[in-house]
PDB file of C-alpha atoms and ligand atoms in Angstrom:
ATOM      1  CA  MET W 222       0.000   0.000   0.000  1.00 90.00           C
ATOM      2  CA  SER W 223       1.125   3.568  -0.639  1.00 96.00           C
ATOM      3  CA  ILE W 224       2.176   5.900   2.172  1.00 98.00           C
ATOM      4  CA  LYS W 225      -0.905   8.055   1.511  1.00 98.00           C
ATOM      5  CA  SER W 226      -3.365   5.168   1.659  1.00 98.00           C
ATOM      6  CA  LEU W 227      -1.913   4.016   5.023  1.00 98.00           C
ATOM      7  CA  ILE W 228      -2.815   7.382   6.646  1.00 98.00           C
ATOM      8  CA  ARG W 229      -6.236   7.345   8.334  1.00 98.00           C
ATOM      9  CA  THR W 230      -8.540  10.390   8.422  1.00 98.00           C
ATOM     10  CA  ILE W 231     -10.602  11.121  11.553  1.00 98.00           C
ATOM     11  CA  PRO W 232     -13.275  13.787  10.952  1.00 98.00           C
ATOM     12  CA  ASP W 233     -13.976  16.378  13.690  1.00 97.00           C
ATOM     13  CA  TYR W 234     -10.890  15.568  15.854  1.00 96.00           C
ATOM     14  CA  PRO W 235      -9.814  17.279  18.078  1.00 90.00           C
ATOM     15  CA  LYS W 236     -12.463  19.880  17.157  1.00 90.00           C
ATOM     16  CA  LYS W 237     -15.454  20.028  14.820  1.00 94.00           C
ATOM     17  CA  GLY W 238     -14.365  20.865  11.275  1.00 92.00           C
ATOM     18  CA  ILE W 239     -10.798  19.467  11.559  1.00 91.00           C
ATOM     19  CA  MET W 240     -10.008  16.501   9.308  1.00 94.00           C
ATOM     20  CA  PHE W 241      -7.328  14.874  11.449  1.00 96.00           C
ATOM     21  CA  ARG W 242      -4.692  13.005   9.415  1.00 97.00           C
ATOM     22  CA  ASP W 243      -3.693  10.112  11.665  1.00 98.00           C
ATOM     23  CA  ILE W 244      -0.244   8.654  10.949  1.00 98.00           C
ATOM     24  CA  THR W 245      -0.453   5.932  13.644  1.00 98.00           C
ATOM     25  CA  THR W 246      -1.833   3.546  11.014  1.00 98.00           C
ATOM     26  CA  LEU W 247       1.159   4.304   8.751  1.00 98.00           C
ATOM     27  CA  PHE W 248       3.663   3.648  11.576  1.00 98.00           C
ATOM     28  CA  GLU W 249       1.925   0.368  12.448  1.00 98.00           C
ATOM     29  CA  ASP W 250       2.643  -0.960   8.950  1.00 98.00           C
ATOM     30  CA  ALA W 251       6.213  -2.336   8.678  1.00 98.00           C
ATOM     31  CA  ASP W 252       6.540  -1.633   4.935  1.00 98.00           C
ATOM     32  CA  GLY W 253       4.933   1.799   5.285  1.00 98.00           C
ATOM     33  CA  LEU W 254       7.262   2.762   8.132  1.00 98.00           C
ATOM     34  CA  ARG W 255      10.315   1.596   6.167  1.00 98.00           C
ATOM     35  CA  ASP W 256       9.143   3.486   3.040  1.00 98.00           C
ATOM     36  CA  VAL W 257       8.837   6.706   5.067  1.00 98.00           C
ATOM     37  CA  ILE W 258      12.317   6.440   6.619  1.00 98.00           C
ATOM     38  CA  ASP W 259      13.956   5.313   3.343  1.00 98.00           C
ATOM     39  CA  SER W 260      12.337   8.203   1.421  1.00 98.00           C
ATOM     40  CA  PHE W 261      13.664  10.811   3.863  1.00 98.00           C
ATOM     41  CA  ALA W 262      17.120   9.182   4.004  1.00 98.00           C
ATOM     42  CA  ALA W 263      17.349   9.127   0.188  1.00 98.00           C
ATOM     43  CA  GLU W 264      16.317  12.779  -0.068  1.00 98.00           C
ATOM     44  CA  PHE W 265      18.797  14.061   2.521  1.00 98.00           C
ATOM     45  CA  GLN W 266      21.805  11.709   2.374  1.00 98.00           C
ATOM     46  CA  ASP W 267      23.815  14.068   0.128  1.00 98.00           C
ATOM     47  CA  LYS W 268      22.646  17.340   1.674  1.00 98.00           C
ATOM     48  CA  LYS W 269      25.365  17.661   4.306  1.00 98.00           C
ATOM     49  CA  ILE W 270      23.023  17.409   7.310  1.00 98.00           C
ATOM     50  CA  ASP W 271      24.856  17.639  10.669  1.00 98.00           C
ATOM     51  CA  MET W 272      21.894  17.013  12.980  1.00 98.00           C
ATOM     52  CA  ILE W 273      18.167  16.303  12.980  1.00 98.00           C
ATOM     53  CA  ALA W 274      15.757  18.253  15.194  1.00 98.00           C
ATOM     54  CA  GLY W 275      12.418  16.525  15.822  1.00 98.00           C
ATOM     55  CA  ILE W 276       9.307  18.416  16.927  1.00 98.00           C
ATOM     56  CA  GLU W 277       7.234  16.921  19.787  1.00 97.00           C
ATOM     57  CA  ALA W 278       5.465  14.594  19.608  1.00 95.00           C
ATOM     58  CA  ARG W 279       5.285  12.859  16.255  1.00 97.00           C
ATOM     59  CA  GLY W 280       8.599  14.284  15.016  1.00 98.00           C
ATOM     60  CA  PHE W 281      10.130  12.047  17.706  1.00 98.00           C
ATOM     61  CA  VAL W 282       8.990   8.933  15.831  1.00 97.00           C
ATOM     62  CA  ILE W 283      10.578   9.663  12.456  1.00 98.00           C
ATOM     63  CA  GLY W 284      13.487  11.933  13.434  1.00 98.00           C
ATOM     64  CA  PRO W 285      15.692   9.396  15.273  1.00 98.00           C
ATOM     65  CA  ALA W 286      15.170   6.721  12.591  1.00 98.00           C
ATOM     66  CA  VAL W 287      16.284   9.143   9.862  1.00 98.00           C
ATOM     67  CA  ALA W 288      19.176  10.354  12.067  1.00 98.00           C
ATOM     68  CA  LEU W 289      20.398   6.724  12.344  1.00 98.00           C
ATOM     69  CA  ALA W 290      20.117   6.314   8.570  1.00 98.00           C
ATOM     70  CA  LEU W 291      22.143   9.505   7.966  1.00 98.00           C
ATOM     71  CA  GLY W 292      24.639   8.833  10.773  1.00 98.00           C
ATOM     72  CA  VAL W 293      23.896  12.089  12.624  1.00 98.00           C
ATOM     73  CA  GLY W 294      22.624  13.039  16.091  1.00 98.00           C
ATOM     74  CA  PHE W 295      19.050  13.886  17.113  1.00 98.00           C
ATOM     75  CA  VAL W 296      17.835  16.840  19.192  1.00 98.00           C
ATOM     76  CA  THR W 297      14.361  17.257  20.710  1.00 98.00           C
ATOM     77  CA  ILE W 298      12.231  20.390  20.284  1.00 98.00           C
ATOM     78  CA  ARG W 299       9.690  20.095  23.094  1.00 98.00           C
ATOM     79  CA  LYS W 300       6.536  21.720  24.396  1.00 96.00           C
ATOM     80  CA  LYS W 301       7.067  24.246  27.222  1.00 96.00           C
ATOM     81  CA  GLY W 302       8.377  23.015  30.579  1.00 97.00           C
ATOM     82  CA  LYS W 303       9.583  19.556  29.496  1.00 98.00           C
ATOM     83  CA  LEU W 304      13.336  20.153  29.044  1.00 98.00           C
ATOM     84  CA  PRO W 305      15.479  20.068  32.221  1.00 98.00           C
ATOM     85  CA  ALA W 306      18.449  22.311  31.322  1.00 98.00           C
ATOM     86  CA  GLU W 307      18.592  25.947  30.158  1.00 98.00           C
ATOM     87  CA  THR W 308      16.193  26.530  27.239  1.00 98.00           C
ATOM     88  CA  ILE W 309      15.174  29.049  24.585  1.00 97.00           C
ATOM     89  CA  GLY W 310      11.444  29.213  23.742  1.00 98.00           C
ATOM     90  CA  VAL W 311       9.250  30.580  20.955  1.00 97.00           C
ATOM     91  CA  GLU W 312       5.447  31.031  21.055  1.00 95.00           C
ATOM     92  CA  TYR W 313       3.425  30.083  17.960  1.00 92.00           C
ATOM     93  CA  GLU W 314      -0.137  29.761  16.672  1.00 84.00           C
ATOM     94  CA  LEU W 315      -1.671  26.380  15.798  1.00 76.00           C
ATOM     95  CA  GLU W 316      -4.509  25.374  13.472  1.00 63.00           C
ATOM     96  CA  TYR W 317      -6.398  24.981  16.776  1.00 66.00           C
ATOM     97  CA  GLY W 318      -4.870  27.075  19.614  1.00 78.00           C
ATOM     98  CA  SER W 319      -1.430  28.385  20.585  1.00 88.00           C
ATOM     99  CA  ASP W 320       1.605  26.893  22.315  1.00 91.00           C
ATOM    100  CA  VAL W 321       5.314  27.366  23.142  1.00 96.00           C
ATOM    101  CA  ILE W 322       8.168  25.128  21.972  1.00 97.00           C
ATOM    102  CA  GLU W 323      11.626  25.020  23.518  1.00 98.00           C
ATOM    103  CA  ILE W 324      15.124  23.711  22.816  1.00 98.00           C
ATOM    104  CA  HIS W 325      18.149  23.297  25.074  1.00 98.00           C
ATOM    105  CA  LYS W 326      20.478  26.266  24.538  1.00 97.00           C
ATOM    106  CA  ASP W 327      23.527  24.004  24.220  1.00 97.00           C
ATOM    107  CA  ALA W 328      21.925  21.270  22.092  1.00 97.00           C
ATOM    108  CA  ILE W 329      23.383  22.223  18.706  1.00 97.00           C
ATOM    109  CA  LYS W 330      26.896  23.323  17.771  1.00 96.00           C
ATOM    110  CA  PRO W 331      26.747  26.841  16.234  1.00 96.00           C
ATOM    111  CA  GLY W 332      27.088  26.698  12.446  1.00 96.00           C
ATOM    112  CA  SER W 333      25.572  23.194  12.183  1.00 98.00           C
ATOM    113  CA  ARG W 334      23.218  22.376   9.303  1.00 98.00           C
ATOM    114  CA  VAL W 335      20.010  21.096  10.890  1.00 98.00           C
ATOM    115  CA  LEU W 336      17.149  19.144   9.305  1.00 99.00           C
ATOM    116  CA  VAL W 337      13.860  19.923  11.123  1.00 99.00           C
ATOM    117  CA  MET W 338      11.361  17.028  11.063  1.00 98.00           C
ATOM    118  CA  ASP W 339       7.687  16.653  11.962  1.00 98.00           C
ATOM    119  CA  ASP W 340       4.817  14.444  10.835  1.00 98.00           C
ATOM    120  CA  LEU W 341       2.729  17.222   9.296  1.00 98.00           C
ATOM    121  CA  ILE W 342       2.749  20.874   8.239  1.00 96.00           C
ATOM    122  CA  ALA W 343      -0.567  22.751   8.375  1.00 93.00           C
ATOM    123  CA  THR W 344      -0.426  26.536   8.982  1.00 91.00           C
ATOM    124  CA  GLY W 345       3.357  26.332   9.430  1.00 94.00           C
ATOM    125  CA  GLY W 346       3.299  28.013  12.847  1.00 93.00           C
ATOM    126  CA  THR W 347       5.103  25.134  14.557  1.00 94.00           C
ATOM    127  CA  ALA W 348       7.775  24.702  11.883  1.00 97.00           C
ATOM    128  CA  LEU W 349       8.434  28.467  11.663  1.00 97.00           C
ATOM    129  CA  ALA W 350       8.872  28.573  15.448  1.00 97.00           C
ATOM    130  CA  ALA W 351      11.290  25.620  15.172  1.00 98.00           C
ATOM    131  CA  ILE W 352      13.301  27.483  12.497  1.00 98.00           C
ATOM    132  CA  GLU W 353      13.472  30.511  14.810  1.00 97.00           C
ATOM    133  CA  LEU W 354      14.720  28.313  17.676  1.00 97.00           C
ATOM    134  CA  ILE W 355      17.457  26.702  15.552  1.00 98.00           C
ATOM    135  CA  GLU W 356      18.603  30.115  14.303  1.00 97.00           C
ATOM    136  CA  LYS W 357      18.579  31.521  17.876  1.00 96.00           C
ATOM    137  CA  VAL W 358      21.110  28.888  18.950  1.00 96.00           C
ATOM    138  CA  GLY W 359      23.350  29.949  16.046  1.00 96.00           C
ATOM    139  CA  ALA W 360      22.718  27.023  13.698  1.00 98.00           C
ATOM    140  CA  GLU W 361      21.334  26.916  10.135  1.00 98.00           C
ATOM    141  CA  VAL W 362      18.135  25.139   9.018  1.00 98.00           C
ATOM    142  CA  ALA W 363      19.191  23.103   5.979  1.00 98.00           C
ATOM    143  CA  ALA W 364      15.568  22.007   5.340  1.00 98.00           C
ATOM    144  CA  CYS W 365      12.249  21.162   6.958  1.00 99.00           C
ATOM    145  CA  ALA W 366      10.761  17.733   6.191  1.00 99.00           C
ATOM    146  CA  PHE W 367       7.295  16.325   6.836  1.00 98.00           C
ATOM    147  CA  ILE W 368       5.320  13.229   5.962  1.00 98.00           C
ATOM    148  CA  ILE W 369       2.185  15.296   5.227  1.00 98.00           C
ATOM    149  CA  ASP W 370       1.594  18.771   3.795  1.00 98.00           C
ATOM    150  CA  LEU W 371      -1.857  20.360   3.935  1.00 98.00           C
ATOM    151  CA  PRO W 372      -1.266  22.860   1.064  1.00 98.00           C
ATOM    152  CA  ASP W 373      -4.589  24.669   1.556  1.00 96.00           C
ATOM    153  CA  LEU W 374      -3.312  25.922   4.936  1.00 93.00           C
ATOM    154  CA  GLY W 375      -0.223  27.518   3.369  1.00 96.00           C
ATOM    155  CA  GLY W 376       2.475  26.393   5.807  1.00 96.00           C
ATOM    156  CA  ALA W 377       4.866  24.863   3.277  1.00 98.00           C
ATOM    157  CA  LYS W 378       4.775  28.057   1.203  1.00 98.00           C
ATOM    158  CA  LYS W 379       5.596  30.126   4.314  1.00 98.00           C
ATOM    159  CA  ILE W 380       8.679  27.940   4.904  1.00 98.00           C
ATOM    160  CA  ARG W 381       9.818  28.365   1.295  1.00 98.00           C
ATOM    161  CA  ASP W 382       9.087  32.136   1.393  1.00 98.00           C
ATOM    162  CA  ARG W 383      11.407  32.326   4.402  1.00 97.00           C
ATOM    163  CA  GLY W 384      14.148  30.909   2.190  1.00 97.00           C
ATOM    164  CA  VAL W 385      14.198  27.448   3.787  1.00 98.00           C
ATOM    165  CA  GLU W 386      13.924  24.239   1.714  1.00 98.00           C
ATOM    166  CA  GLU W 387      10.667  22.347   2.370  1.00 98.00           C
ATOM    167  CA  PHE W 388      10.131  18.638   1.601  1.00 98.00           C
ATOM    168  CA  HIS W 389       7.090  16.407   2.141  1.00 98.00           C
ATOM    169  CA  LEU W 390       6.009  12.937   1.074  1.00 98.00           C
ATOM    170  CA  VAL W 391       2.230  13.346   0.594  1.00 98.00           C
ATOM    171  CA  GLU W 392      -0.438  16.055   0.422  1.00 98.00           C
ATOM    172  CA  PHE W 393      -4.066  16.150   1.588  1.00 97.00           C
ATOM    173  CA  GLU W 394      -6.629  18.795   0.605  1.00 91.00           C
TER     174      GLU W 394
HETATM  175  C1  PRP Y 555       0.578  18.905  15.047  1.00 53.72           C
HETATM  176  C2  PRP Y 555       1.604  18.357  14.082  1.00 53.72           C
HETATM  177  C3  PRP Y 555       2.549  19.522  13.927  1.00 53.72           C
HETATM  178  C4  PRP Y 555       1.628  20.725  14.013  1.00 53.72           C
HETATM  179  C5  PRP Y 555       1.354  21.277  12.639  1.00 53.72           C
HETATM  180  O1  PRP Y 555       1.062  18.800  16.346  1.00 53.72           O
HETATM  181  O2  PRP Y 555       2.240  17.195  14.585  1.00 53.72           O
HETATM  182  O3  PRP Y 555       3.515  19.557  14.978  1.00 53.72           O
HETATM  183  O4  PRP Y 555       0.413  20.268  14.626  1.00 53.72           O
HETATM  184  O5  PRP Y 555       0.501  22.397  12.683  1.00 53.72           O
HETATM  185  P1  PRP Y 555       0.917  23.847  12.158  1.00 53.72           P
HETATM  186  O6  PRP Y 555       1.675  23.678  10.860  1.00 53.72           O
HETATM  187  O7  PRP Y 555      -0.395  24.545  11.965  1.00 53.72           O
HETATM  188  O8  PRP Y 555       1.751  24.497  13.213  1.00 53.72           O
HETATM  189  P2  PRP Y 555       0.225  19.234  17.617  1.00 53.72           P
HETATM  190  O9  PRP Y 555       0.426  20.688  17.865  1.00 53.72           O
HETATM  191  O10 PRP Y 555      -1.163  18.727  17.456  1.00 53.72           O
HETATM  192  O11 PRP Y 555       0.991  18.535  18.830  1.00 53.72           O
HETATM  193  P3  PRP Y 555       1.300  17.007  19.227  1.00 53.72           P
HETATM  194  O12 PRP Y 555       2.212  16.445  18.138  1.00 53.72           O
HETATM  195  O13 PRP Y 555       2.027  17.142  20.522  1.00 53.72           O
HETATM  196  O14 PRP Y 555      -0.002  16.282  19.311  1.00 53.72           O
HETATM  197  N1  ADE Y 556      -2.032  19.187  13.084  1.00 53.72           N
HETATM  198  C1  ADE Y 556      -2.584  20.326  12.649  1.00 53.72           C
HETATM  199  N2  ADE Y 556      -3.576  20.063  11.793  1.00 53.72           N
HETATM  200  C2  ADE Y 556      -3.664  18.717  11.696  1.00 53.72           C
HETATM  201  C3  ADE Y 556      -4.490  17.827  10.969  1.00 53.72           C
HETATM  202  N3  ADE Y 556      -5.445  18.278  10.171  1.00 53.72           N
HETATM  203  N4  ADE Y 556      -4.270  16.504  11.085  1.00 53.72           N
HETATM  204  C4  ADE Y 556      -3.299  16.049  11.908  1.00 53.72           C
HETATM  205  N5  ADE Y 556      -2.496  16.829  12.628  1.00 53.72           N
HETATM  206  C5  ADE Y 556      -2.678  18.146  12.522  1.00 53.72           C
END
């Protein structure tokens, strides 16, 4: 089965009107999971990535697997209050609400080329906040990569308009 057909859609979750694209069904499928990781590894193996930053929570599923494939380290970008050492935070708007993400100040060597990973880009608020965090610690965002883009919500375009490479595997209207 294709990556797209392994993603389940739950209408009206977590709020009425949201078509929630559920990647748990994709991760449960051994061939689907391997396809996802292999596709990202193939795309980024020659792009001089020094580190992968995964966004909580679903970026933590794909990020480390791709980091292993590329032979680089993995850093967590977490929701507010979860990281124990000194952090930098950025507030951002979601498709449904607002939140703060944080990174450890000393997590990334300045000048590193970082690949930011998450399961999905919608409005782009989360990914743009992640880019800001990476730049605040003195590193460079080499690209942002997602399994799913929701193009109608404009997030991927915002990433590209900011001059950052954007890559995704599938799109949903
Ligand atoms: C989802 C998704 C992305 C973000 C995309 O996470 O995993 O991180 O929303 O939306 P945006 O492009 O409009 O910012 P969510 O905030 O639901 O958090 P979770 O992964 O912790 O459930
Ligand atoms: N995060 C933001 N919008 C989403 C959606 N429609 N499906 C899954 N995750 C999301």
